[in-house]
Amino acid sequence: MSPFFKRSKKEAGIEPGLPTIKEQSFTKETPAKTLAQPEIAPHYPSEQQPHQPEQTSPEQEKPQTELPHPGVSSAKPAPVPTAKAPVSAPAVKSKARTDIEEILANGLTEIYQTMTLPEQQEFRARGEEASSKIELMLEQFKATARKVLDVIRMWLASIPRVNKHFLEQESKLKTDEIMKLQKRLKKERHLANLRKK
């Protein structure tokens, strides 16, 4: 062994009155005991609050004459504000976006109605994400059949219990329609540019 491990506390530079790690007892003191602050129960909305009969202890029945900290009242804790989802104004969708959403939704209403509510919400969210990706590709004229097919296939794969052949057939049909839409948009933009000149 090296001489480092055989040194005494004084030689190692440890003050004689302090305990070493081996000598310390690791007990955890709660902050409520050390700081003597009153515990405040969390505030639950009325729907989520558990029904428990209130139990009073002899300490709670005694009126408090002194406040533990200045500025803190012991009458009632302030209600905790509940977080609300920010309300966003409905986004105005472009003509291309509505056309894309129509193409994607075509022929899927029966399947959509058979889904449960959480499945419908997830499918709708993924559909909006897919339509925004496709719209971005169309605006930049970077939409290739392969990229559009991949986006549509990933979206349709989120349908629970989907048939593999149905997925392939629908994704190819929808891709063809999107590519026709891209050609039409290119033609419209070209004509609009010619009119400006």
mmCIF file of C-alpha atoms in Angstrom:
data_model
loop_
_atom_site.group_PDB
_atom_site.id
_atom_site.type_symbol
_atom_site.label_atom_id
_atom_site.label_comp_id
_atom_site.label_asym_id
_atom_site.label_seq_id
_atom_site.Cartn_x
_atom_site.Cartn_y
_atom_site.Cartn_z
ATOM 1 C CA MET A 1 0.000 0.000 0.000
ATOM 2 C CA SER A 2 1.066 3.531 -0.608
ATOM 3 C CA PRO A 3 1.847 5.803 2.312
ATOM 4 C CA PHE A 4 -1.080 8.048 1.352
ATOM 5 C CA PHE A 5 -3.620 5.571 2.714
ATOM 6 C CA LYS A 6 -1.756 5.050 5.985
ATOM 7 C CA ARG A 7 -1.602 8.726 6.972
ATOM 8 C CA SER A 8 -3.434 9.998 9.998
ATOM 9 C CA LYS A 9 -6.139 12.672 9.846
ATOM 10 C CA LYS A 10 -3.681 15.337 10.894
ATOM 11 C CA GLU A 11 -1.137 14.312 8.252
ATOM 12 C CA ALA A 12 -3.824 14.171 5.550
ATOM 13 C CA GLY A 13 -4.884 17.746 6.296
ATOM 14 C CA ILE A 14 -8.265 16.867 7.842
ATOM 15 C CA GLU A 15 -9.286 18.834 10.878
ATOM 16 C CA PRO A 16 -9.306 16.615 13.966
ATOM 17 C CA GLY A 17 -12.910 17.363 14.982
ATOM 18 C CA LEU A 18 -14.524 16.554 11.597
ATOM 19 C CA PRO A 19 -15.763 13.021 10.917
ATOM 20 C CA THR A 20 -14.485 11.119 7.894
ATOM 21 C CA ILE A 21 -16.778 9.656 5.291
ATOM 22 C CA LYS A 22 -16.716 6.285 7.019
ATOM 23 C CA GLU A 23 -17.618 7.852 10.348
ATOM 24 C CA GLN A 24 -20.492 9.975 9.045
ATOM 25 C CA SER A 25 -24.017 8.752 9.397
ATOM 26 C CA PHE A 26 -25.998 9.477 6.274
ATOM 27 C CA THR A 27 -29.369 10.592 7.565
ATOM 28 C CA LYS A 28 -31.545 12.782 5.476
ATOM 29 C CA GLU A 29 -33.156 15.693 7.252
ATOM 30 C CA THR A 30 -36.315 17.028 5.729
ATOM 31 C CA PRO A 31 -36.399 20.719 4.883
ATOM 32 C CA ALA A 32 -39.652 21.129 6.816
ATOM 33 C CA LYS A 33 -37.912 20.164 10.065
ATOM 34 C CA THR A 34 -34.849 22.267 9.517
ATOM 35 C CA LEU A 35 -36.607 25.377 8.217
ATOM 36 C CA ALA A 36 -39.834 25.099 10.257
ATOM 37 C CA GLN A 37 -42.003 26.188 7.338
ATOM 38 C CA PRO A 38 -45.646 25.141 7.135
ATOM 39 C CA GLU A 39 -46.435 22.549 4.496
ATOM 40 C CA ILE A 40 -48.834 23.712 1.794
ATOM 41 C CA ALA A 41 -51.000 21.082 0.195
ATOM 42 C CA PRO A 42 -51.061 21.110 -3.618
ATOM 43 C CA HIS A 43 -54.181 22.545 -5.203
ATOM 44 C CA TYR A 44 -56.041 20.133 -7.486
ATOM 45 C CA PRO A 45 -58.892 21.060 -9.813
ATOM 46 C CA SER A 46 -62.229 19.857 -8.478
ATOM 47 C CA GLU A 47 -62.364 16.915 -10.904
ATOM 48 C CA GLN A 48 -59.009 15.485 -9.903
ATOM 49 C CA GLN A 49 -59.048 16.167 -6.165
ATOM 50 C CA PRO A 50 -59.250 12.916 -4.214
ATOM 51 C CA HIS A 51 -62.086 12.640 -1.704
ATOM 52 C CA GLN A 52 -60.488 12.178 1.695
ATOM 53 C CA PRO A 53 -62.030 13.170 4.997
ATOM 54 C CA GLU A 54 -60.148 16.003 6.615
ATOM 55 C CA GLN A 55 -58.256 14.992 9.697
ATOM 56 C CA THR A 56 -57.346 17.585 12.265
ATOM 57 C CA SER A 57 -54.504 17.172 14.672
ATOM 58 C CA PRO A 58 -54.198 18.987 18.005
ATOM 59 C CA GLU A 59 -51.503 21.217 16.483
ATOM 60 C CA GLN A 60 -53.853 22.368 13.712
ATOM 61 C CA GLU A 61 -56.650 23.249 16.152
ATOM 62 C CA LYS A 62 -54.457 25.762 18.004
ATOM 63 C CA PRO A 63 -54.707 29.260 16.536
ATOM 64 C CA GLN A 64 -51.416 30.621 15.303
ATOM 65 C CA THR A 65 -50.471 33.935 16.785
ATOM 66 C CA GLU A 66 -47.180 34.343 14.967
ATOM 67 C CA LEU A 67 -46.596 33.963 11.281
ATOM 68 C CA PRO A 68 -43.585 31.829 10.370
ATOM 69 C CA HIS A 69 -42.347 34.376 7.816
ATOM 70 C CA PRO A 70 -43.325 37.985 7.261
ATOM 71 C CA GLY A 71 -45.722 38.414 4.359
ATOM 72 C CA VAL A 72 -47.038 34.830 4.462
ATOM 73 C CA SER A 73 -50.635 34.413 5.537
ATOM 74 C CA SER A 74 -51.770 31.179 7.097
ATOM 75 C CA ALA A 75 -55.460 31.636 6.294
ATOM 76 C CA LYS A 76 -55.641 30.025 2.857
ATOM 77 C CA PRO A 77 -53.036 29.174 0.263
ATOM 78 C CA ALA A 78 -53.424 31.068 -2.980
ATOM 79 C CA PRO A 79 -55.038 29.018 -5.745
ATOM 80 C CA VAL A 80 -52.555 27.634 -8.224
ATOM 81 C CA PRO A 81 -53.294 28.862 -11.749
ATOM 82 C CA THR A 82 -54.065 26.061 -14.151
ATOM 83 C CA ALA A 83 -52.215 25.967 -17.440
ATOM 84 C CA LYS A 84 -54.437 26.506 -20.436
ATOM 85 C CA ALA A 85 -53.494 25.665 -23.979
ATOM 86 C CA PRO A 86 -52.813 28.801 -25.962
ATOM 87 C CA VAL A 87 -55.634 29.582 -28.313
ATOM 88 C CA SER A 88 -54.292 30.162 -31.779
ATOM 89 C CA ALA A 89 -56.190 31.824 -34.549
ATOM 90 C CA PRO A 90 -57.205 29.402 -37.271
ATOM 91 C CA ALA A 91 -54.551 29.501 -39.947
ATOM 92 C CA VAL A 92 -55.690 30.516 -43.387
ATOM 93 C CA LYS A 93 -54.892 27.639 -45.692
ATOM 94 C CA SER A 94 -53.700 28.210 -49.206
ATOM 95 C CA LYS A 95 -55.514 26.795 -52.208
ATOM 96 C CA ALA A 96 -52.703 24.275 -52.708
ATOM 97 C CA ARG A 97 -52.978 23.147 -49.076
ATOM 98 C CA THR A 98 -56.733 22.574 -49.306
ATOM 99 C CA ASP A 99 -56.240 20.669 -52.570
ATOM 100 C CA ILE A 100 -53.573 18.483 -50.944
ATOM 101 C CA GLU A 101 -55.799 17.774 -47.944
ATOM 102 C CA GLU A 102 -58.689 16.860 -50.262
ATOM 103 C CA ILE A 103 -56.486 14.444 -52.183
ATOM 104 C CA LEU A 104 -55.173 12.852 -48.989
ATOM 105 C CA ALA A 105 -58.643 12.521 -47.431
ATOM 106 C CA ASN A 106 -60.227 11.087 -50.580
ATOM 107 C CA GLY A 107 -61.586 7.580 -49.907
ATOM 108 C CA LEU A 108 -60.577 7.415 -46.234
ATOM 109 C CA THR A 109 -63.766 8.611 -44.500
ATOM 110 C CA GLU A 110 -65.037 5.084 -43.812
ATOM 111 C CA ILE A 111 -61.710 4.010 -42.318
ATOM 112 C CA TYR A 112 -61.483 7.230 -40.296
ATOM 113 C CA GLN A 113 -64.926 6.660 -38.778
ATOM 114 C CA THR A 114 -64.014 3.143 -37.611
ATOM 115 C CA MET A 115 -61.074 4.468 -35.557
ATOM 116 C CA THR A 116 -61.280 5.299 -31.872
ATOM 117 C CA LEU A 117 -61.063 8.939 -30.802
ATOM 118 C CA PRO A 118 -57.342 8.862 -29.833
ATOM 119 C CA GLU A 119 -56.520 7.068 -33.086
ATOM 120 C CA GLN A 120 -58.481 9.688 -35.031
ATOM 121 C CA GLN A 121 -56.612 12.525 -33.325
ATOM 122 C CA GLU A 122 -53.226 10.959 -34.024
ATOM 123 C CA PHE A 123 -54.178 10.184 -37.640
ATOM 124 C CA ARG A 124 -55.420 13.739 -38.163
ATOM 125 C CA ALA A 125 -52.249 15.241 -36.654
ATOM 126 C CA ARG A 126 -50.039 13.070 -38.844
ATOM 127 C CA GLY A 127 -52.170 13.925 -41.869
ATOM 128 C CA GLU A 128 -51.743 17.647 -41.253
ATOM 129 C CA GLU A 129 -48.015 17.121 -40.862
ATOM 130 C CA ALA A 130 -47.889 15.159 -44.135
ATOM 131 C CA SER A 131 -49.897 17.793 -45.994
ATOM 132 C CA SER A 132 -47.619 20.581 -44.740
ATOM 133 C CA LYS A 133 -44.525 18.640 -45.875
ATOM 134 C CA ILE A 134 -46.046 18.031 -49.293
ATOM 135 C CA GLU A 135 -47.128 21.664 -49.593
ATOM 136 C CA LEU A 136 -43.592 22.805 -48.807
ATOM 137 C CA MET A 137 -42.207 20.484 -51.487
ATOM 138 C CA LEU A 138 -44.740 21.751 -54.019
ATOM 139 C CA GLU A 139 -43.994 25.409 -53.272
ATOM 140 C CA GLN A 140 -40.286 24.843 -53.825
ATOM 141 C CA PHE A 141 -40.901 22.568 -56.838
ATOM 142 C CA LYS A 142 -38.816 19.888 -55.145
ATOM 143 C CA ALA A 143 -41.595 17.341 -55.055
ATOM 144 C CA THR A 144 -40.564 14.126 -56.710
ATOM 145 C CA ALA A 145 -42.849 11.144 -56.893
ATOM 146 C CA ARG A 146 -40.549 9.201 -54.563
ATOM 147 C CA LYS A 147 -40.508 11.880 -51.838
ATOM 148 C CA VAL A 148 -44.276 12.362 -51.967
ATOM 149 C CA LEU A 149 -44.832 8.592 -51.953
ATOM 150 C CA ASP A 150 -42.657 8.210 -48.848
ATOM 151 C CA VAL A 151 -44.521 10.957 -46.974
ATOM 152 C CA ILE A 152 -47.933 9.522 -47.876
ATOM 153 C CA ARG A 153 -46.851 5.958 -47.081
ATOM 154 C CA MET A 154 -45.604 6.996 -43.623
ATOM 155 C CA TRP A 155 -48.891 8.782 -42.957
ATOM 156 C CA LEU A 156 -51.053 5.867 -44.117
ATOM 157 C CA ALA A 157 -48.948 3.443 -42.059
ATOM 158 C CA SER A 158 -50.308 5.181 -38.949
ATOM 159 C CA ILE A 159 -53.725 3.635 -39.667
ATOM 160 C CA PRO A 160 -54.195 0.806 -37.161
ATOM 161 C CA ARG A 161 -54.654 -2.675 -38.640
ATOM 162 C CA VAL A 162 -53.876 -1.452 -42.166
ATOM 163 C CA ASN A 163 -53.563 -3.916 -45.028
ATOM 164 C CA LYS A 164 -50.166 -3.732 -46.733
ATOM 165 C CA HIS A 165 -51.685 -3.914 -50.216
ATOM 166 C CA PHE A 166 -54.236 -1.202 -49.423
ATOM 167 C CA LEU A 167 -51.429 1.010 -48.152
ATOM 168 C CA GLU A 168 -49.418 0.592 -51.371
ATOM 169 C CA GLN A 169 -52.415 1.128 -53.640
ATOM 170 C CA GLU A 170 -53.704 4.228 -51.832
ATOM 171 C CA SER A 171 -50.273 5.813 -51.501
ATOM 172 C CA LYS A 172 -49.595 5.380 -55.245
ATOM 173 C CA LEU A 173 -52.996 6.782 -56.232
ATOM 174 C CA LYS A 174 -52.577 9.785 -53.952
ATOM 175 C CA THR A 175 -49.023 10.349 -55.217
ATOM 176 C CA ASP A 176 -50.269 10.445 -58.812
ATOM 177 C CA GLU A 177 -52.899 13.031 -57.868
ATOM 178 C CA ILE A 178 -50.324 15.166 -56.017
ATOM 179 C CA MET A 179 -47.972 15.085 -59.024
ATOM 180 C CA LYS A 180 -50.853 16.220 -61.275
ATOM 181 C CA LEU A 181 -51.486 19.037 -58.806
ATOM 182 C CA GLN A 182 -47.822 20.042 -58.992
ATOM 183 C CA LYS A 183 -47.972 20.220 -62.804
ATOM 184 C CA ARG A 184 -51.102 22.367 -62.589
ATOM 185 C CA LEU A 185 -49.476 24.707 -60.041
ATOM 186 C CA LYS A 186 -46.368 25.055 -62.218
ATOM 187 C CA LYS A 187 -48.527 25.929 -65.196
ATOM 188 C CA GLU A 188 -50.530 28.498 -63.178
ATOM 189 C CA ARG A 189 -47.367 30.161 -61.869
ATOM 190 C CA HIS A 190 -45.813 30.227 -65.307
ATOM 191 C CA LEU A 191 -48.913 31.900 -66.747
ATOM 192 C CA ALA A 192 -48.990 34.384 -63.862
ATOM 193 C CA ASN A 193 -45.341 35.283 -64.501
ATOM 194 C CA LEU A 194 -46.029 35.773 -68.217
ATOM 195 C CA ARG A 195 -48.930 38.131 -67.456
ATOM 196 C CA LYS A 196 -46.709 40.260 -65.208
ATOM 197 C CA LYS A 197 -44.174 40.798 -68.002
#
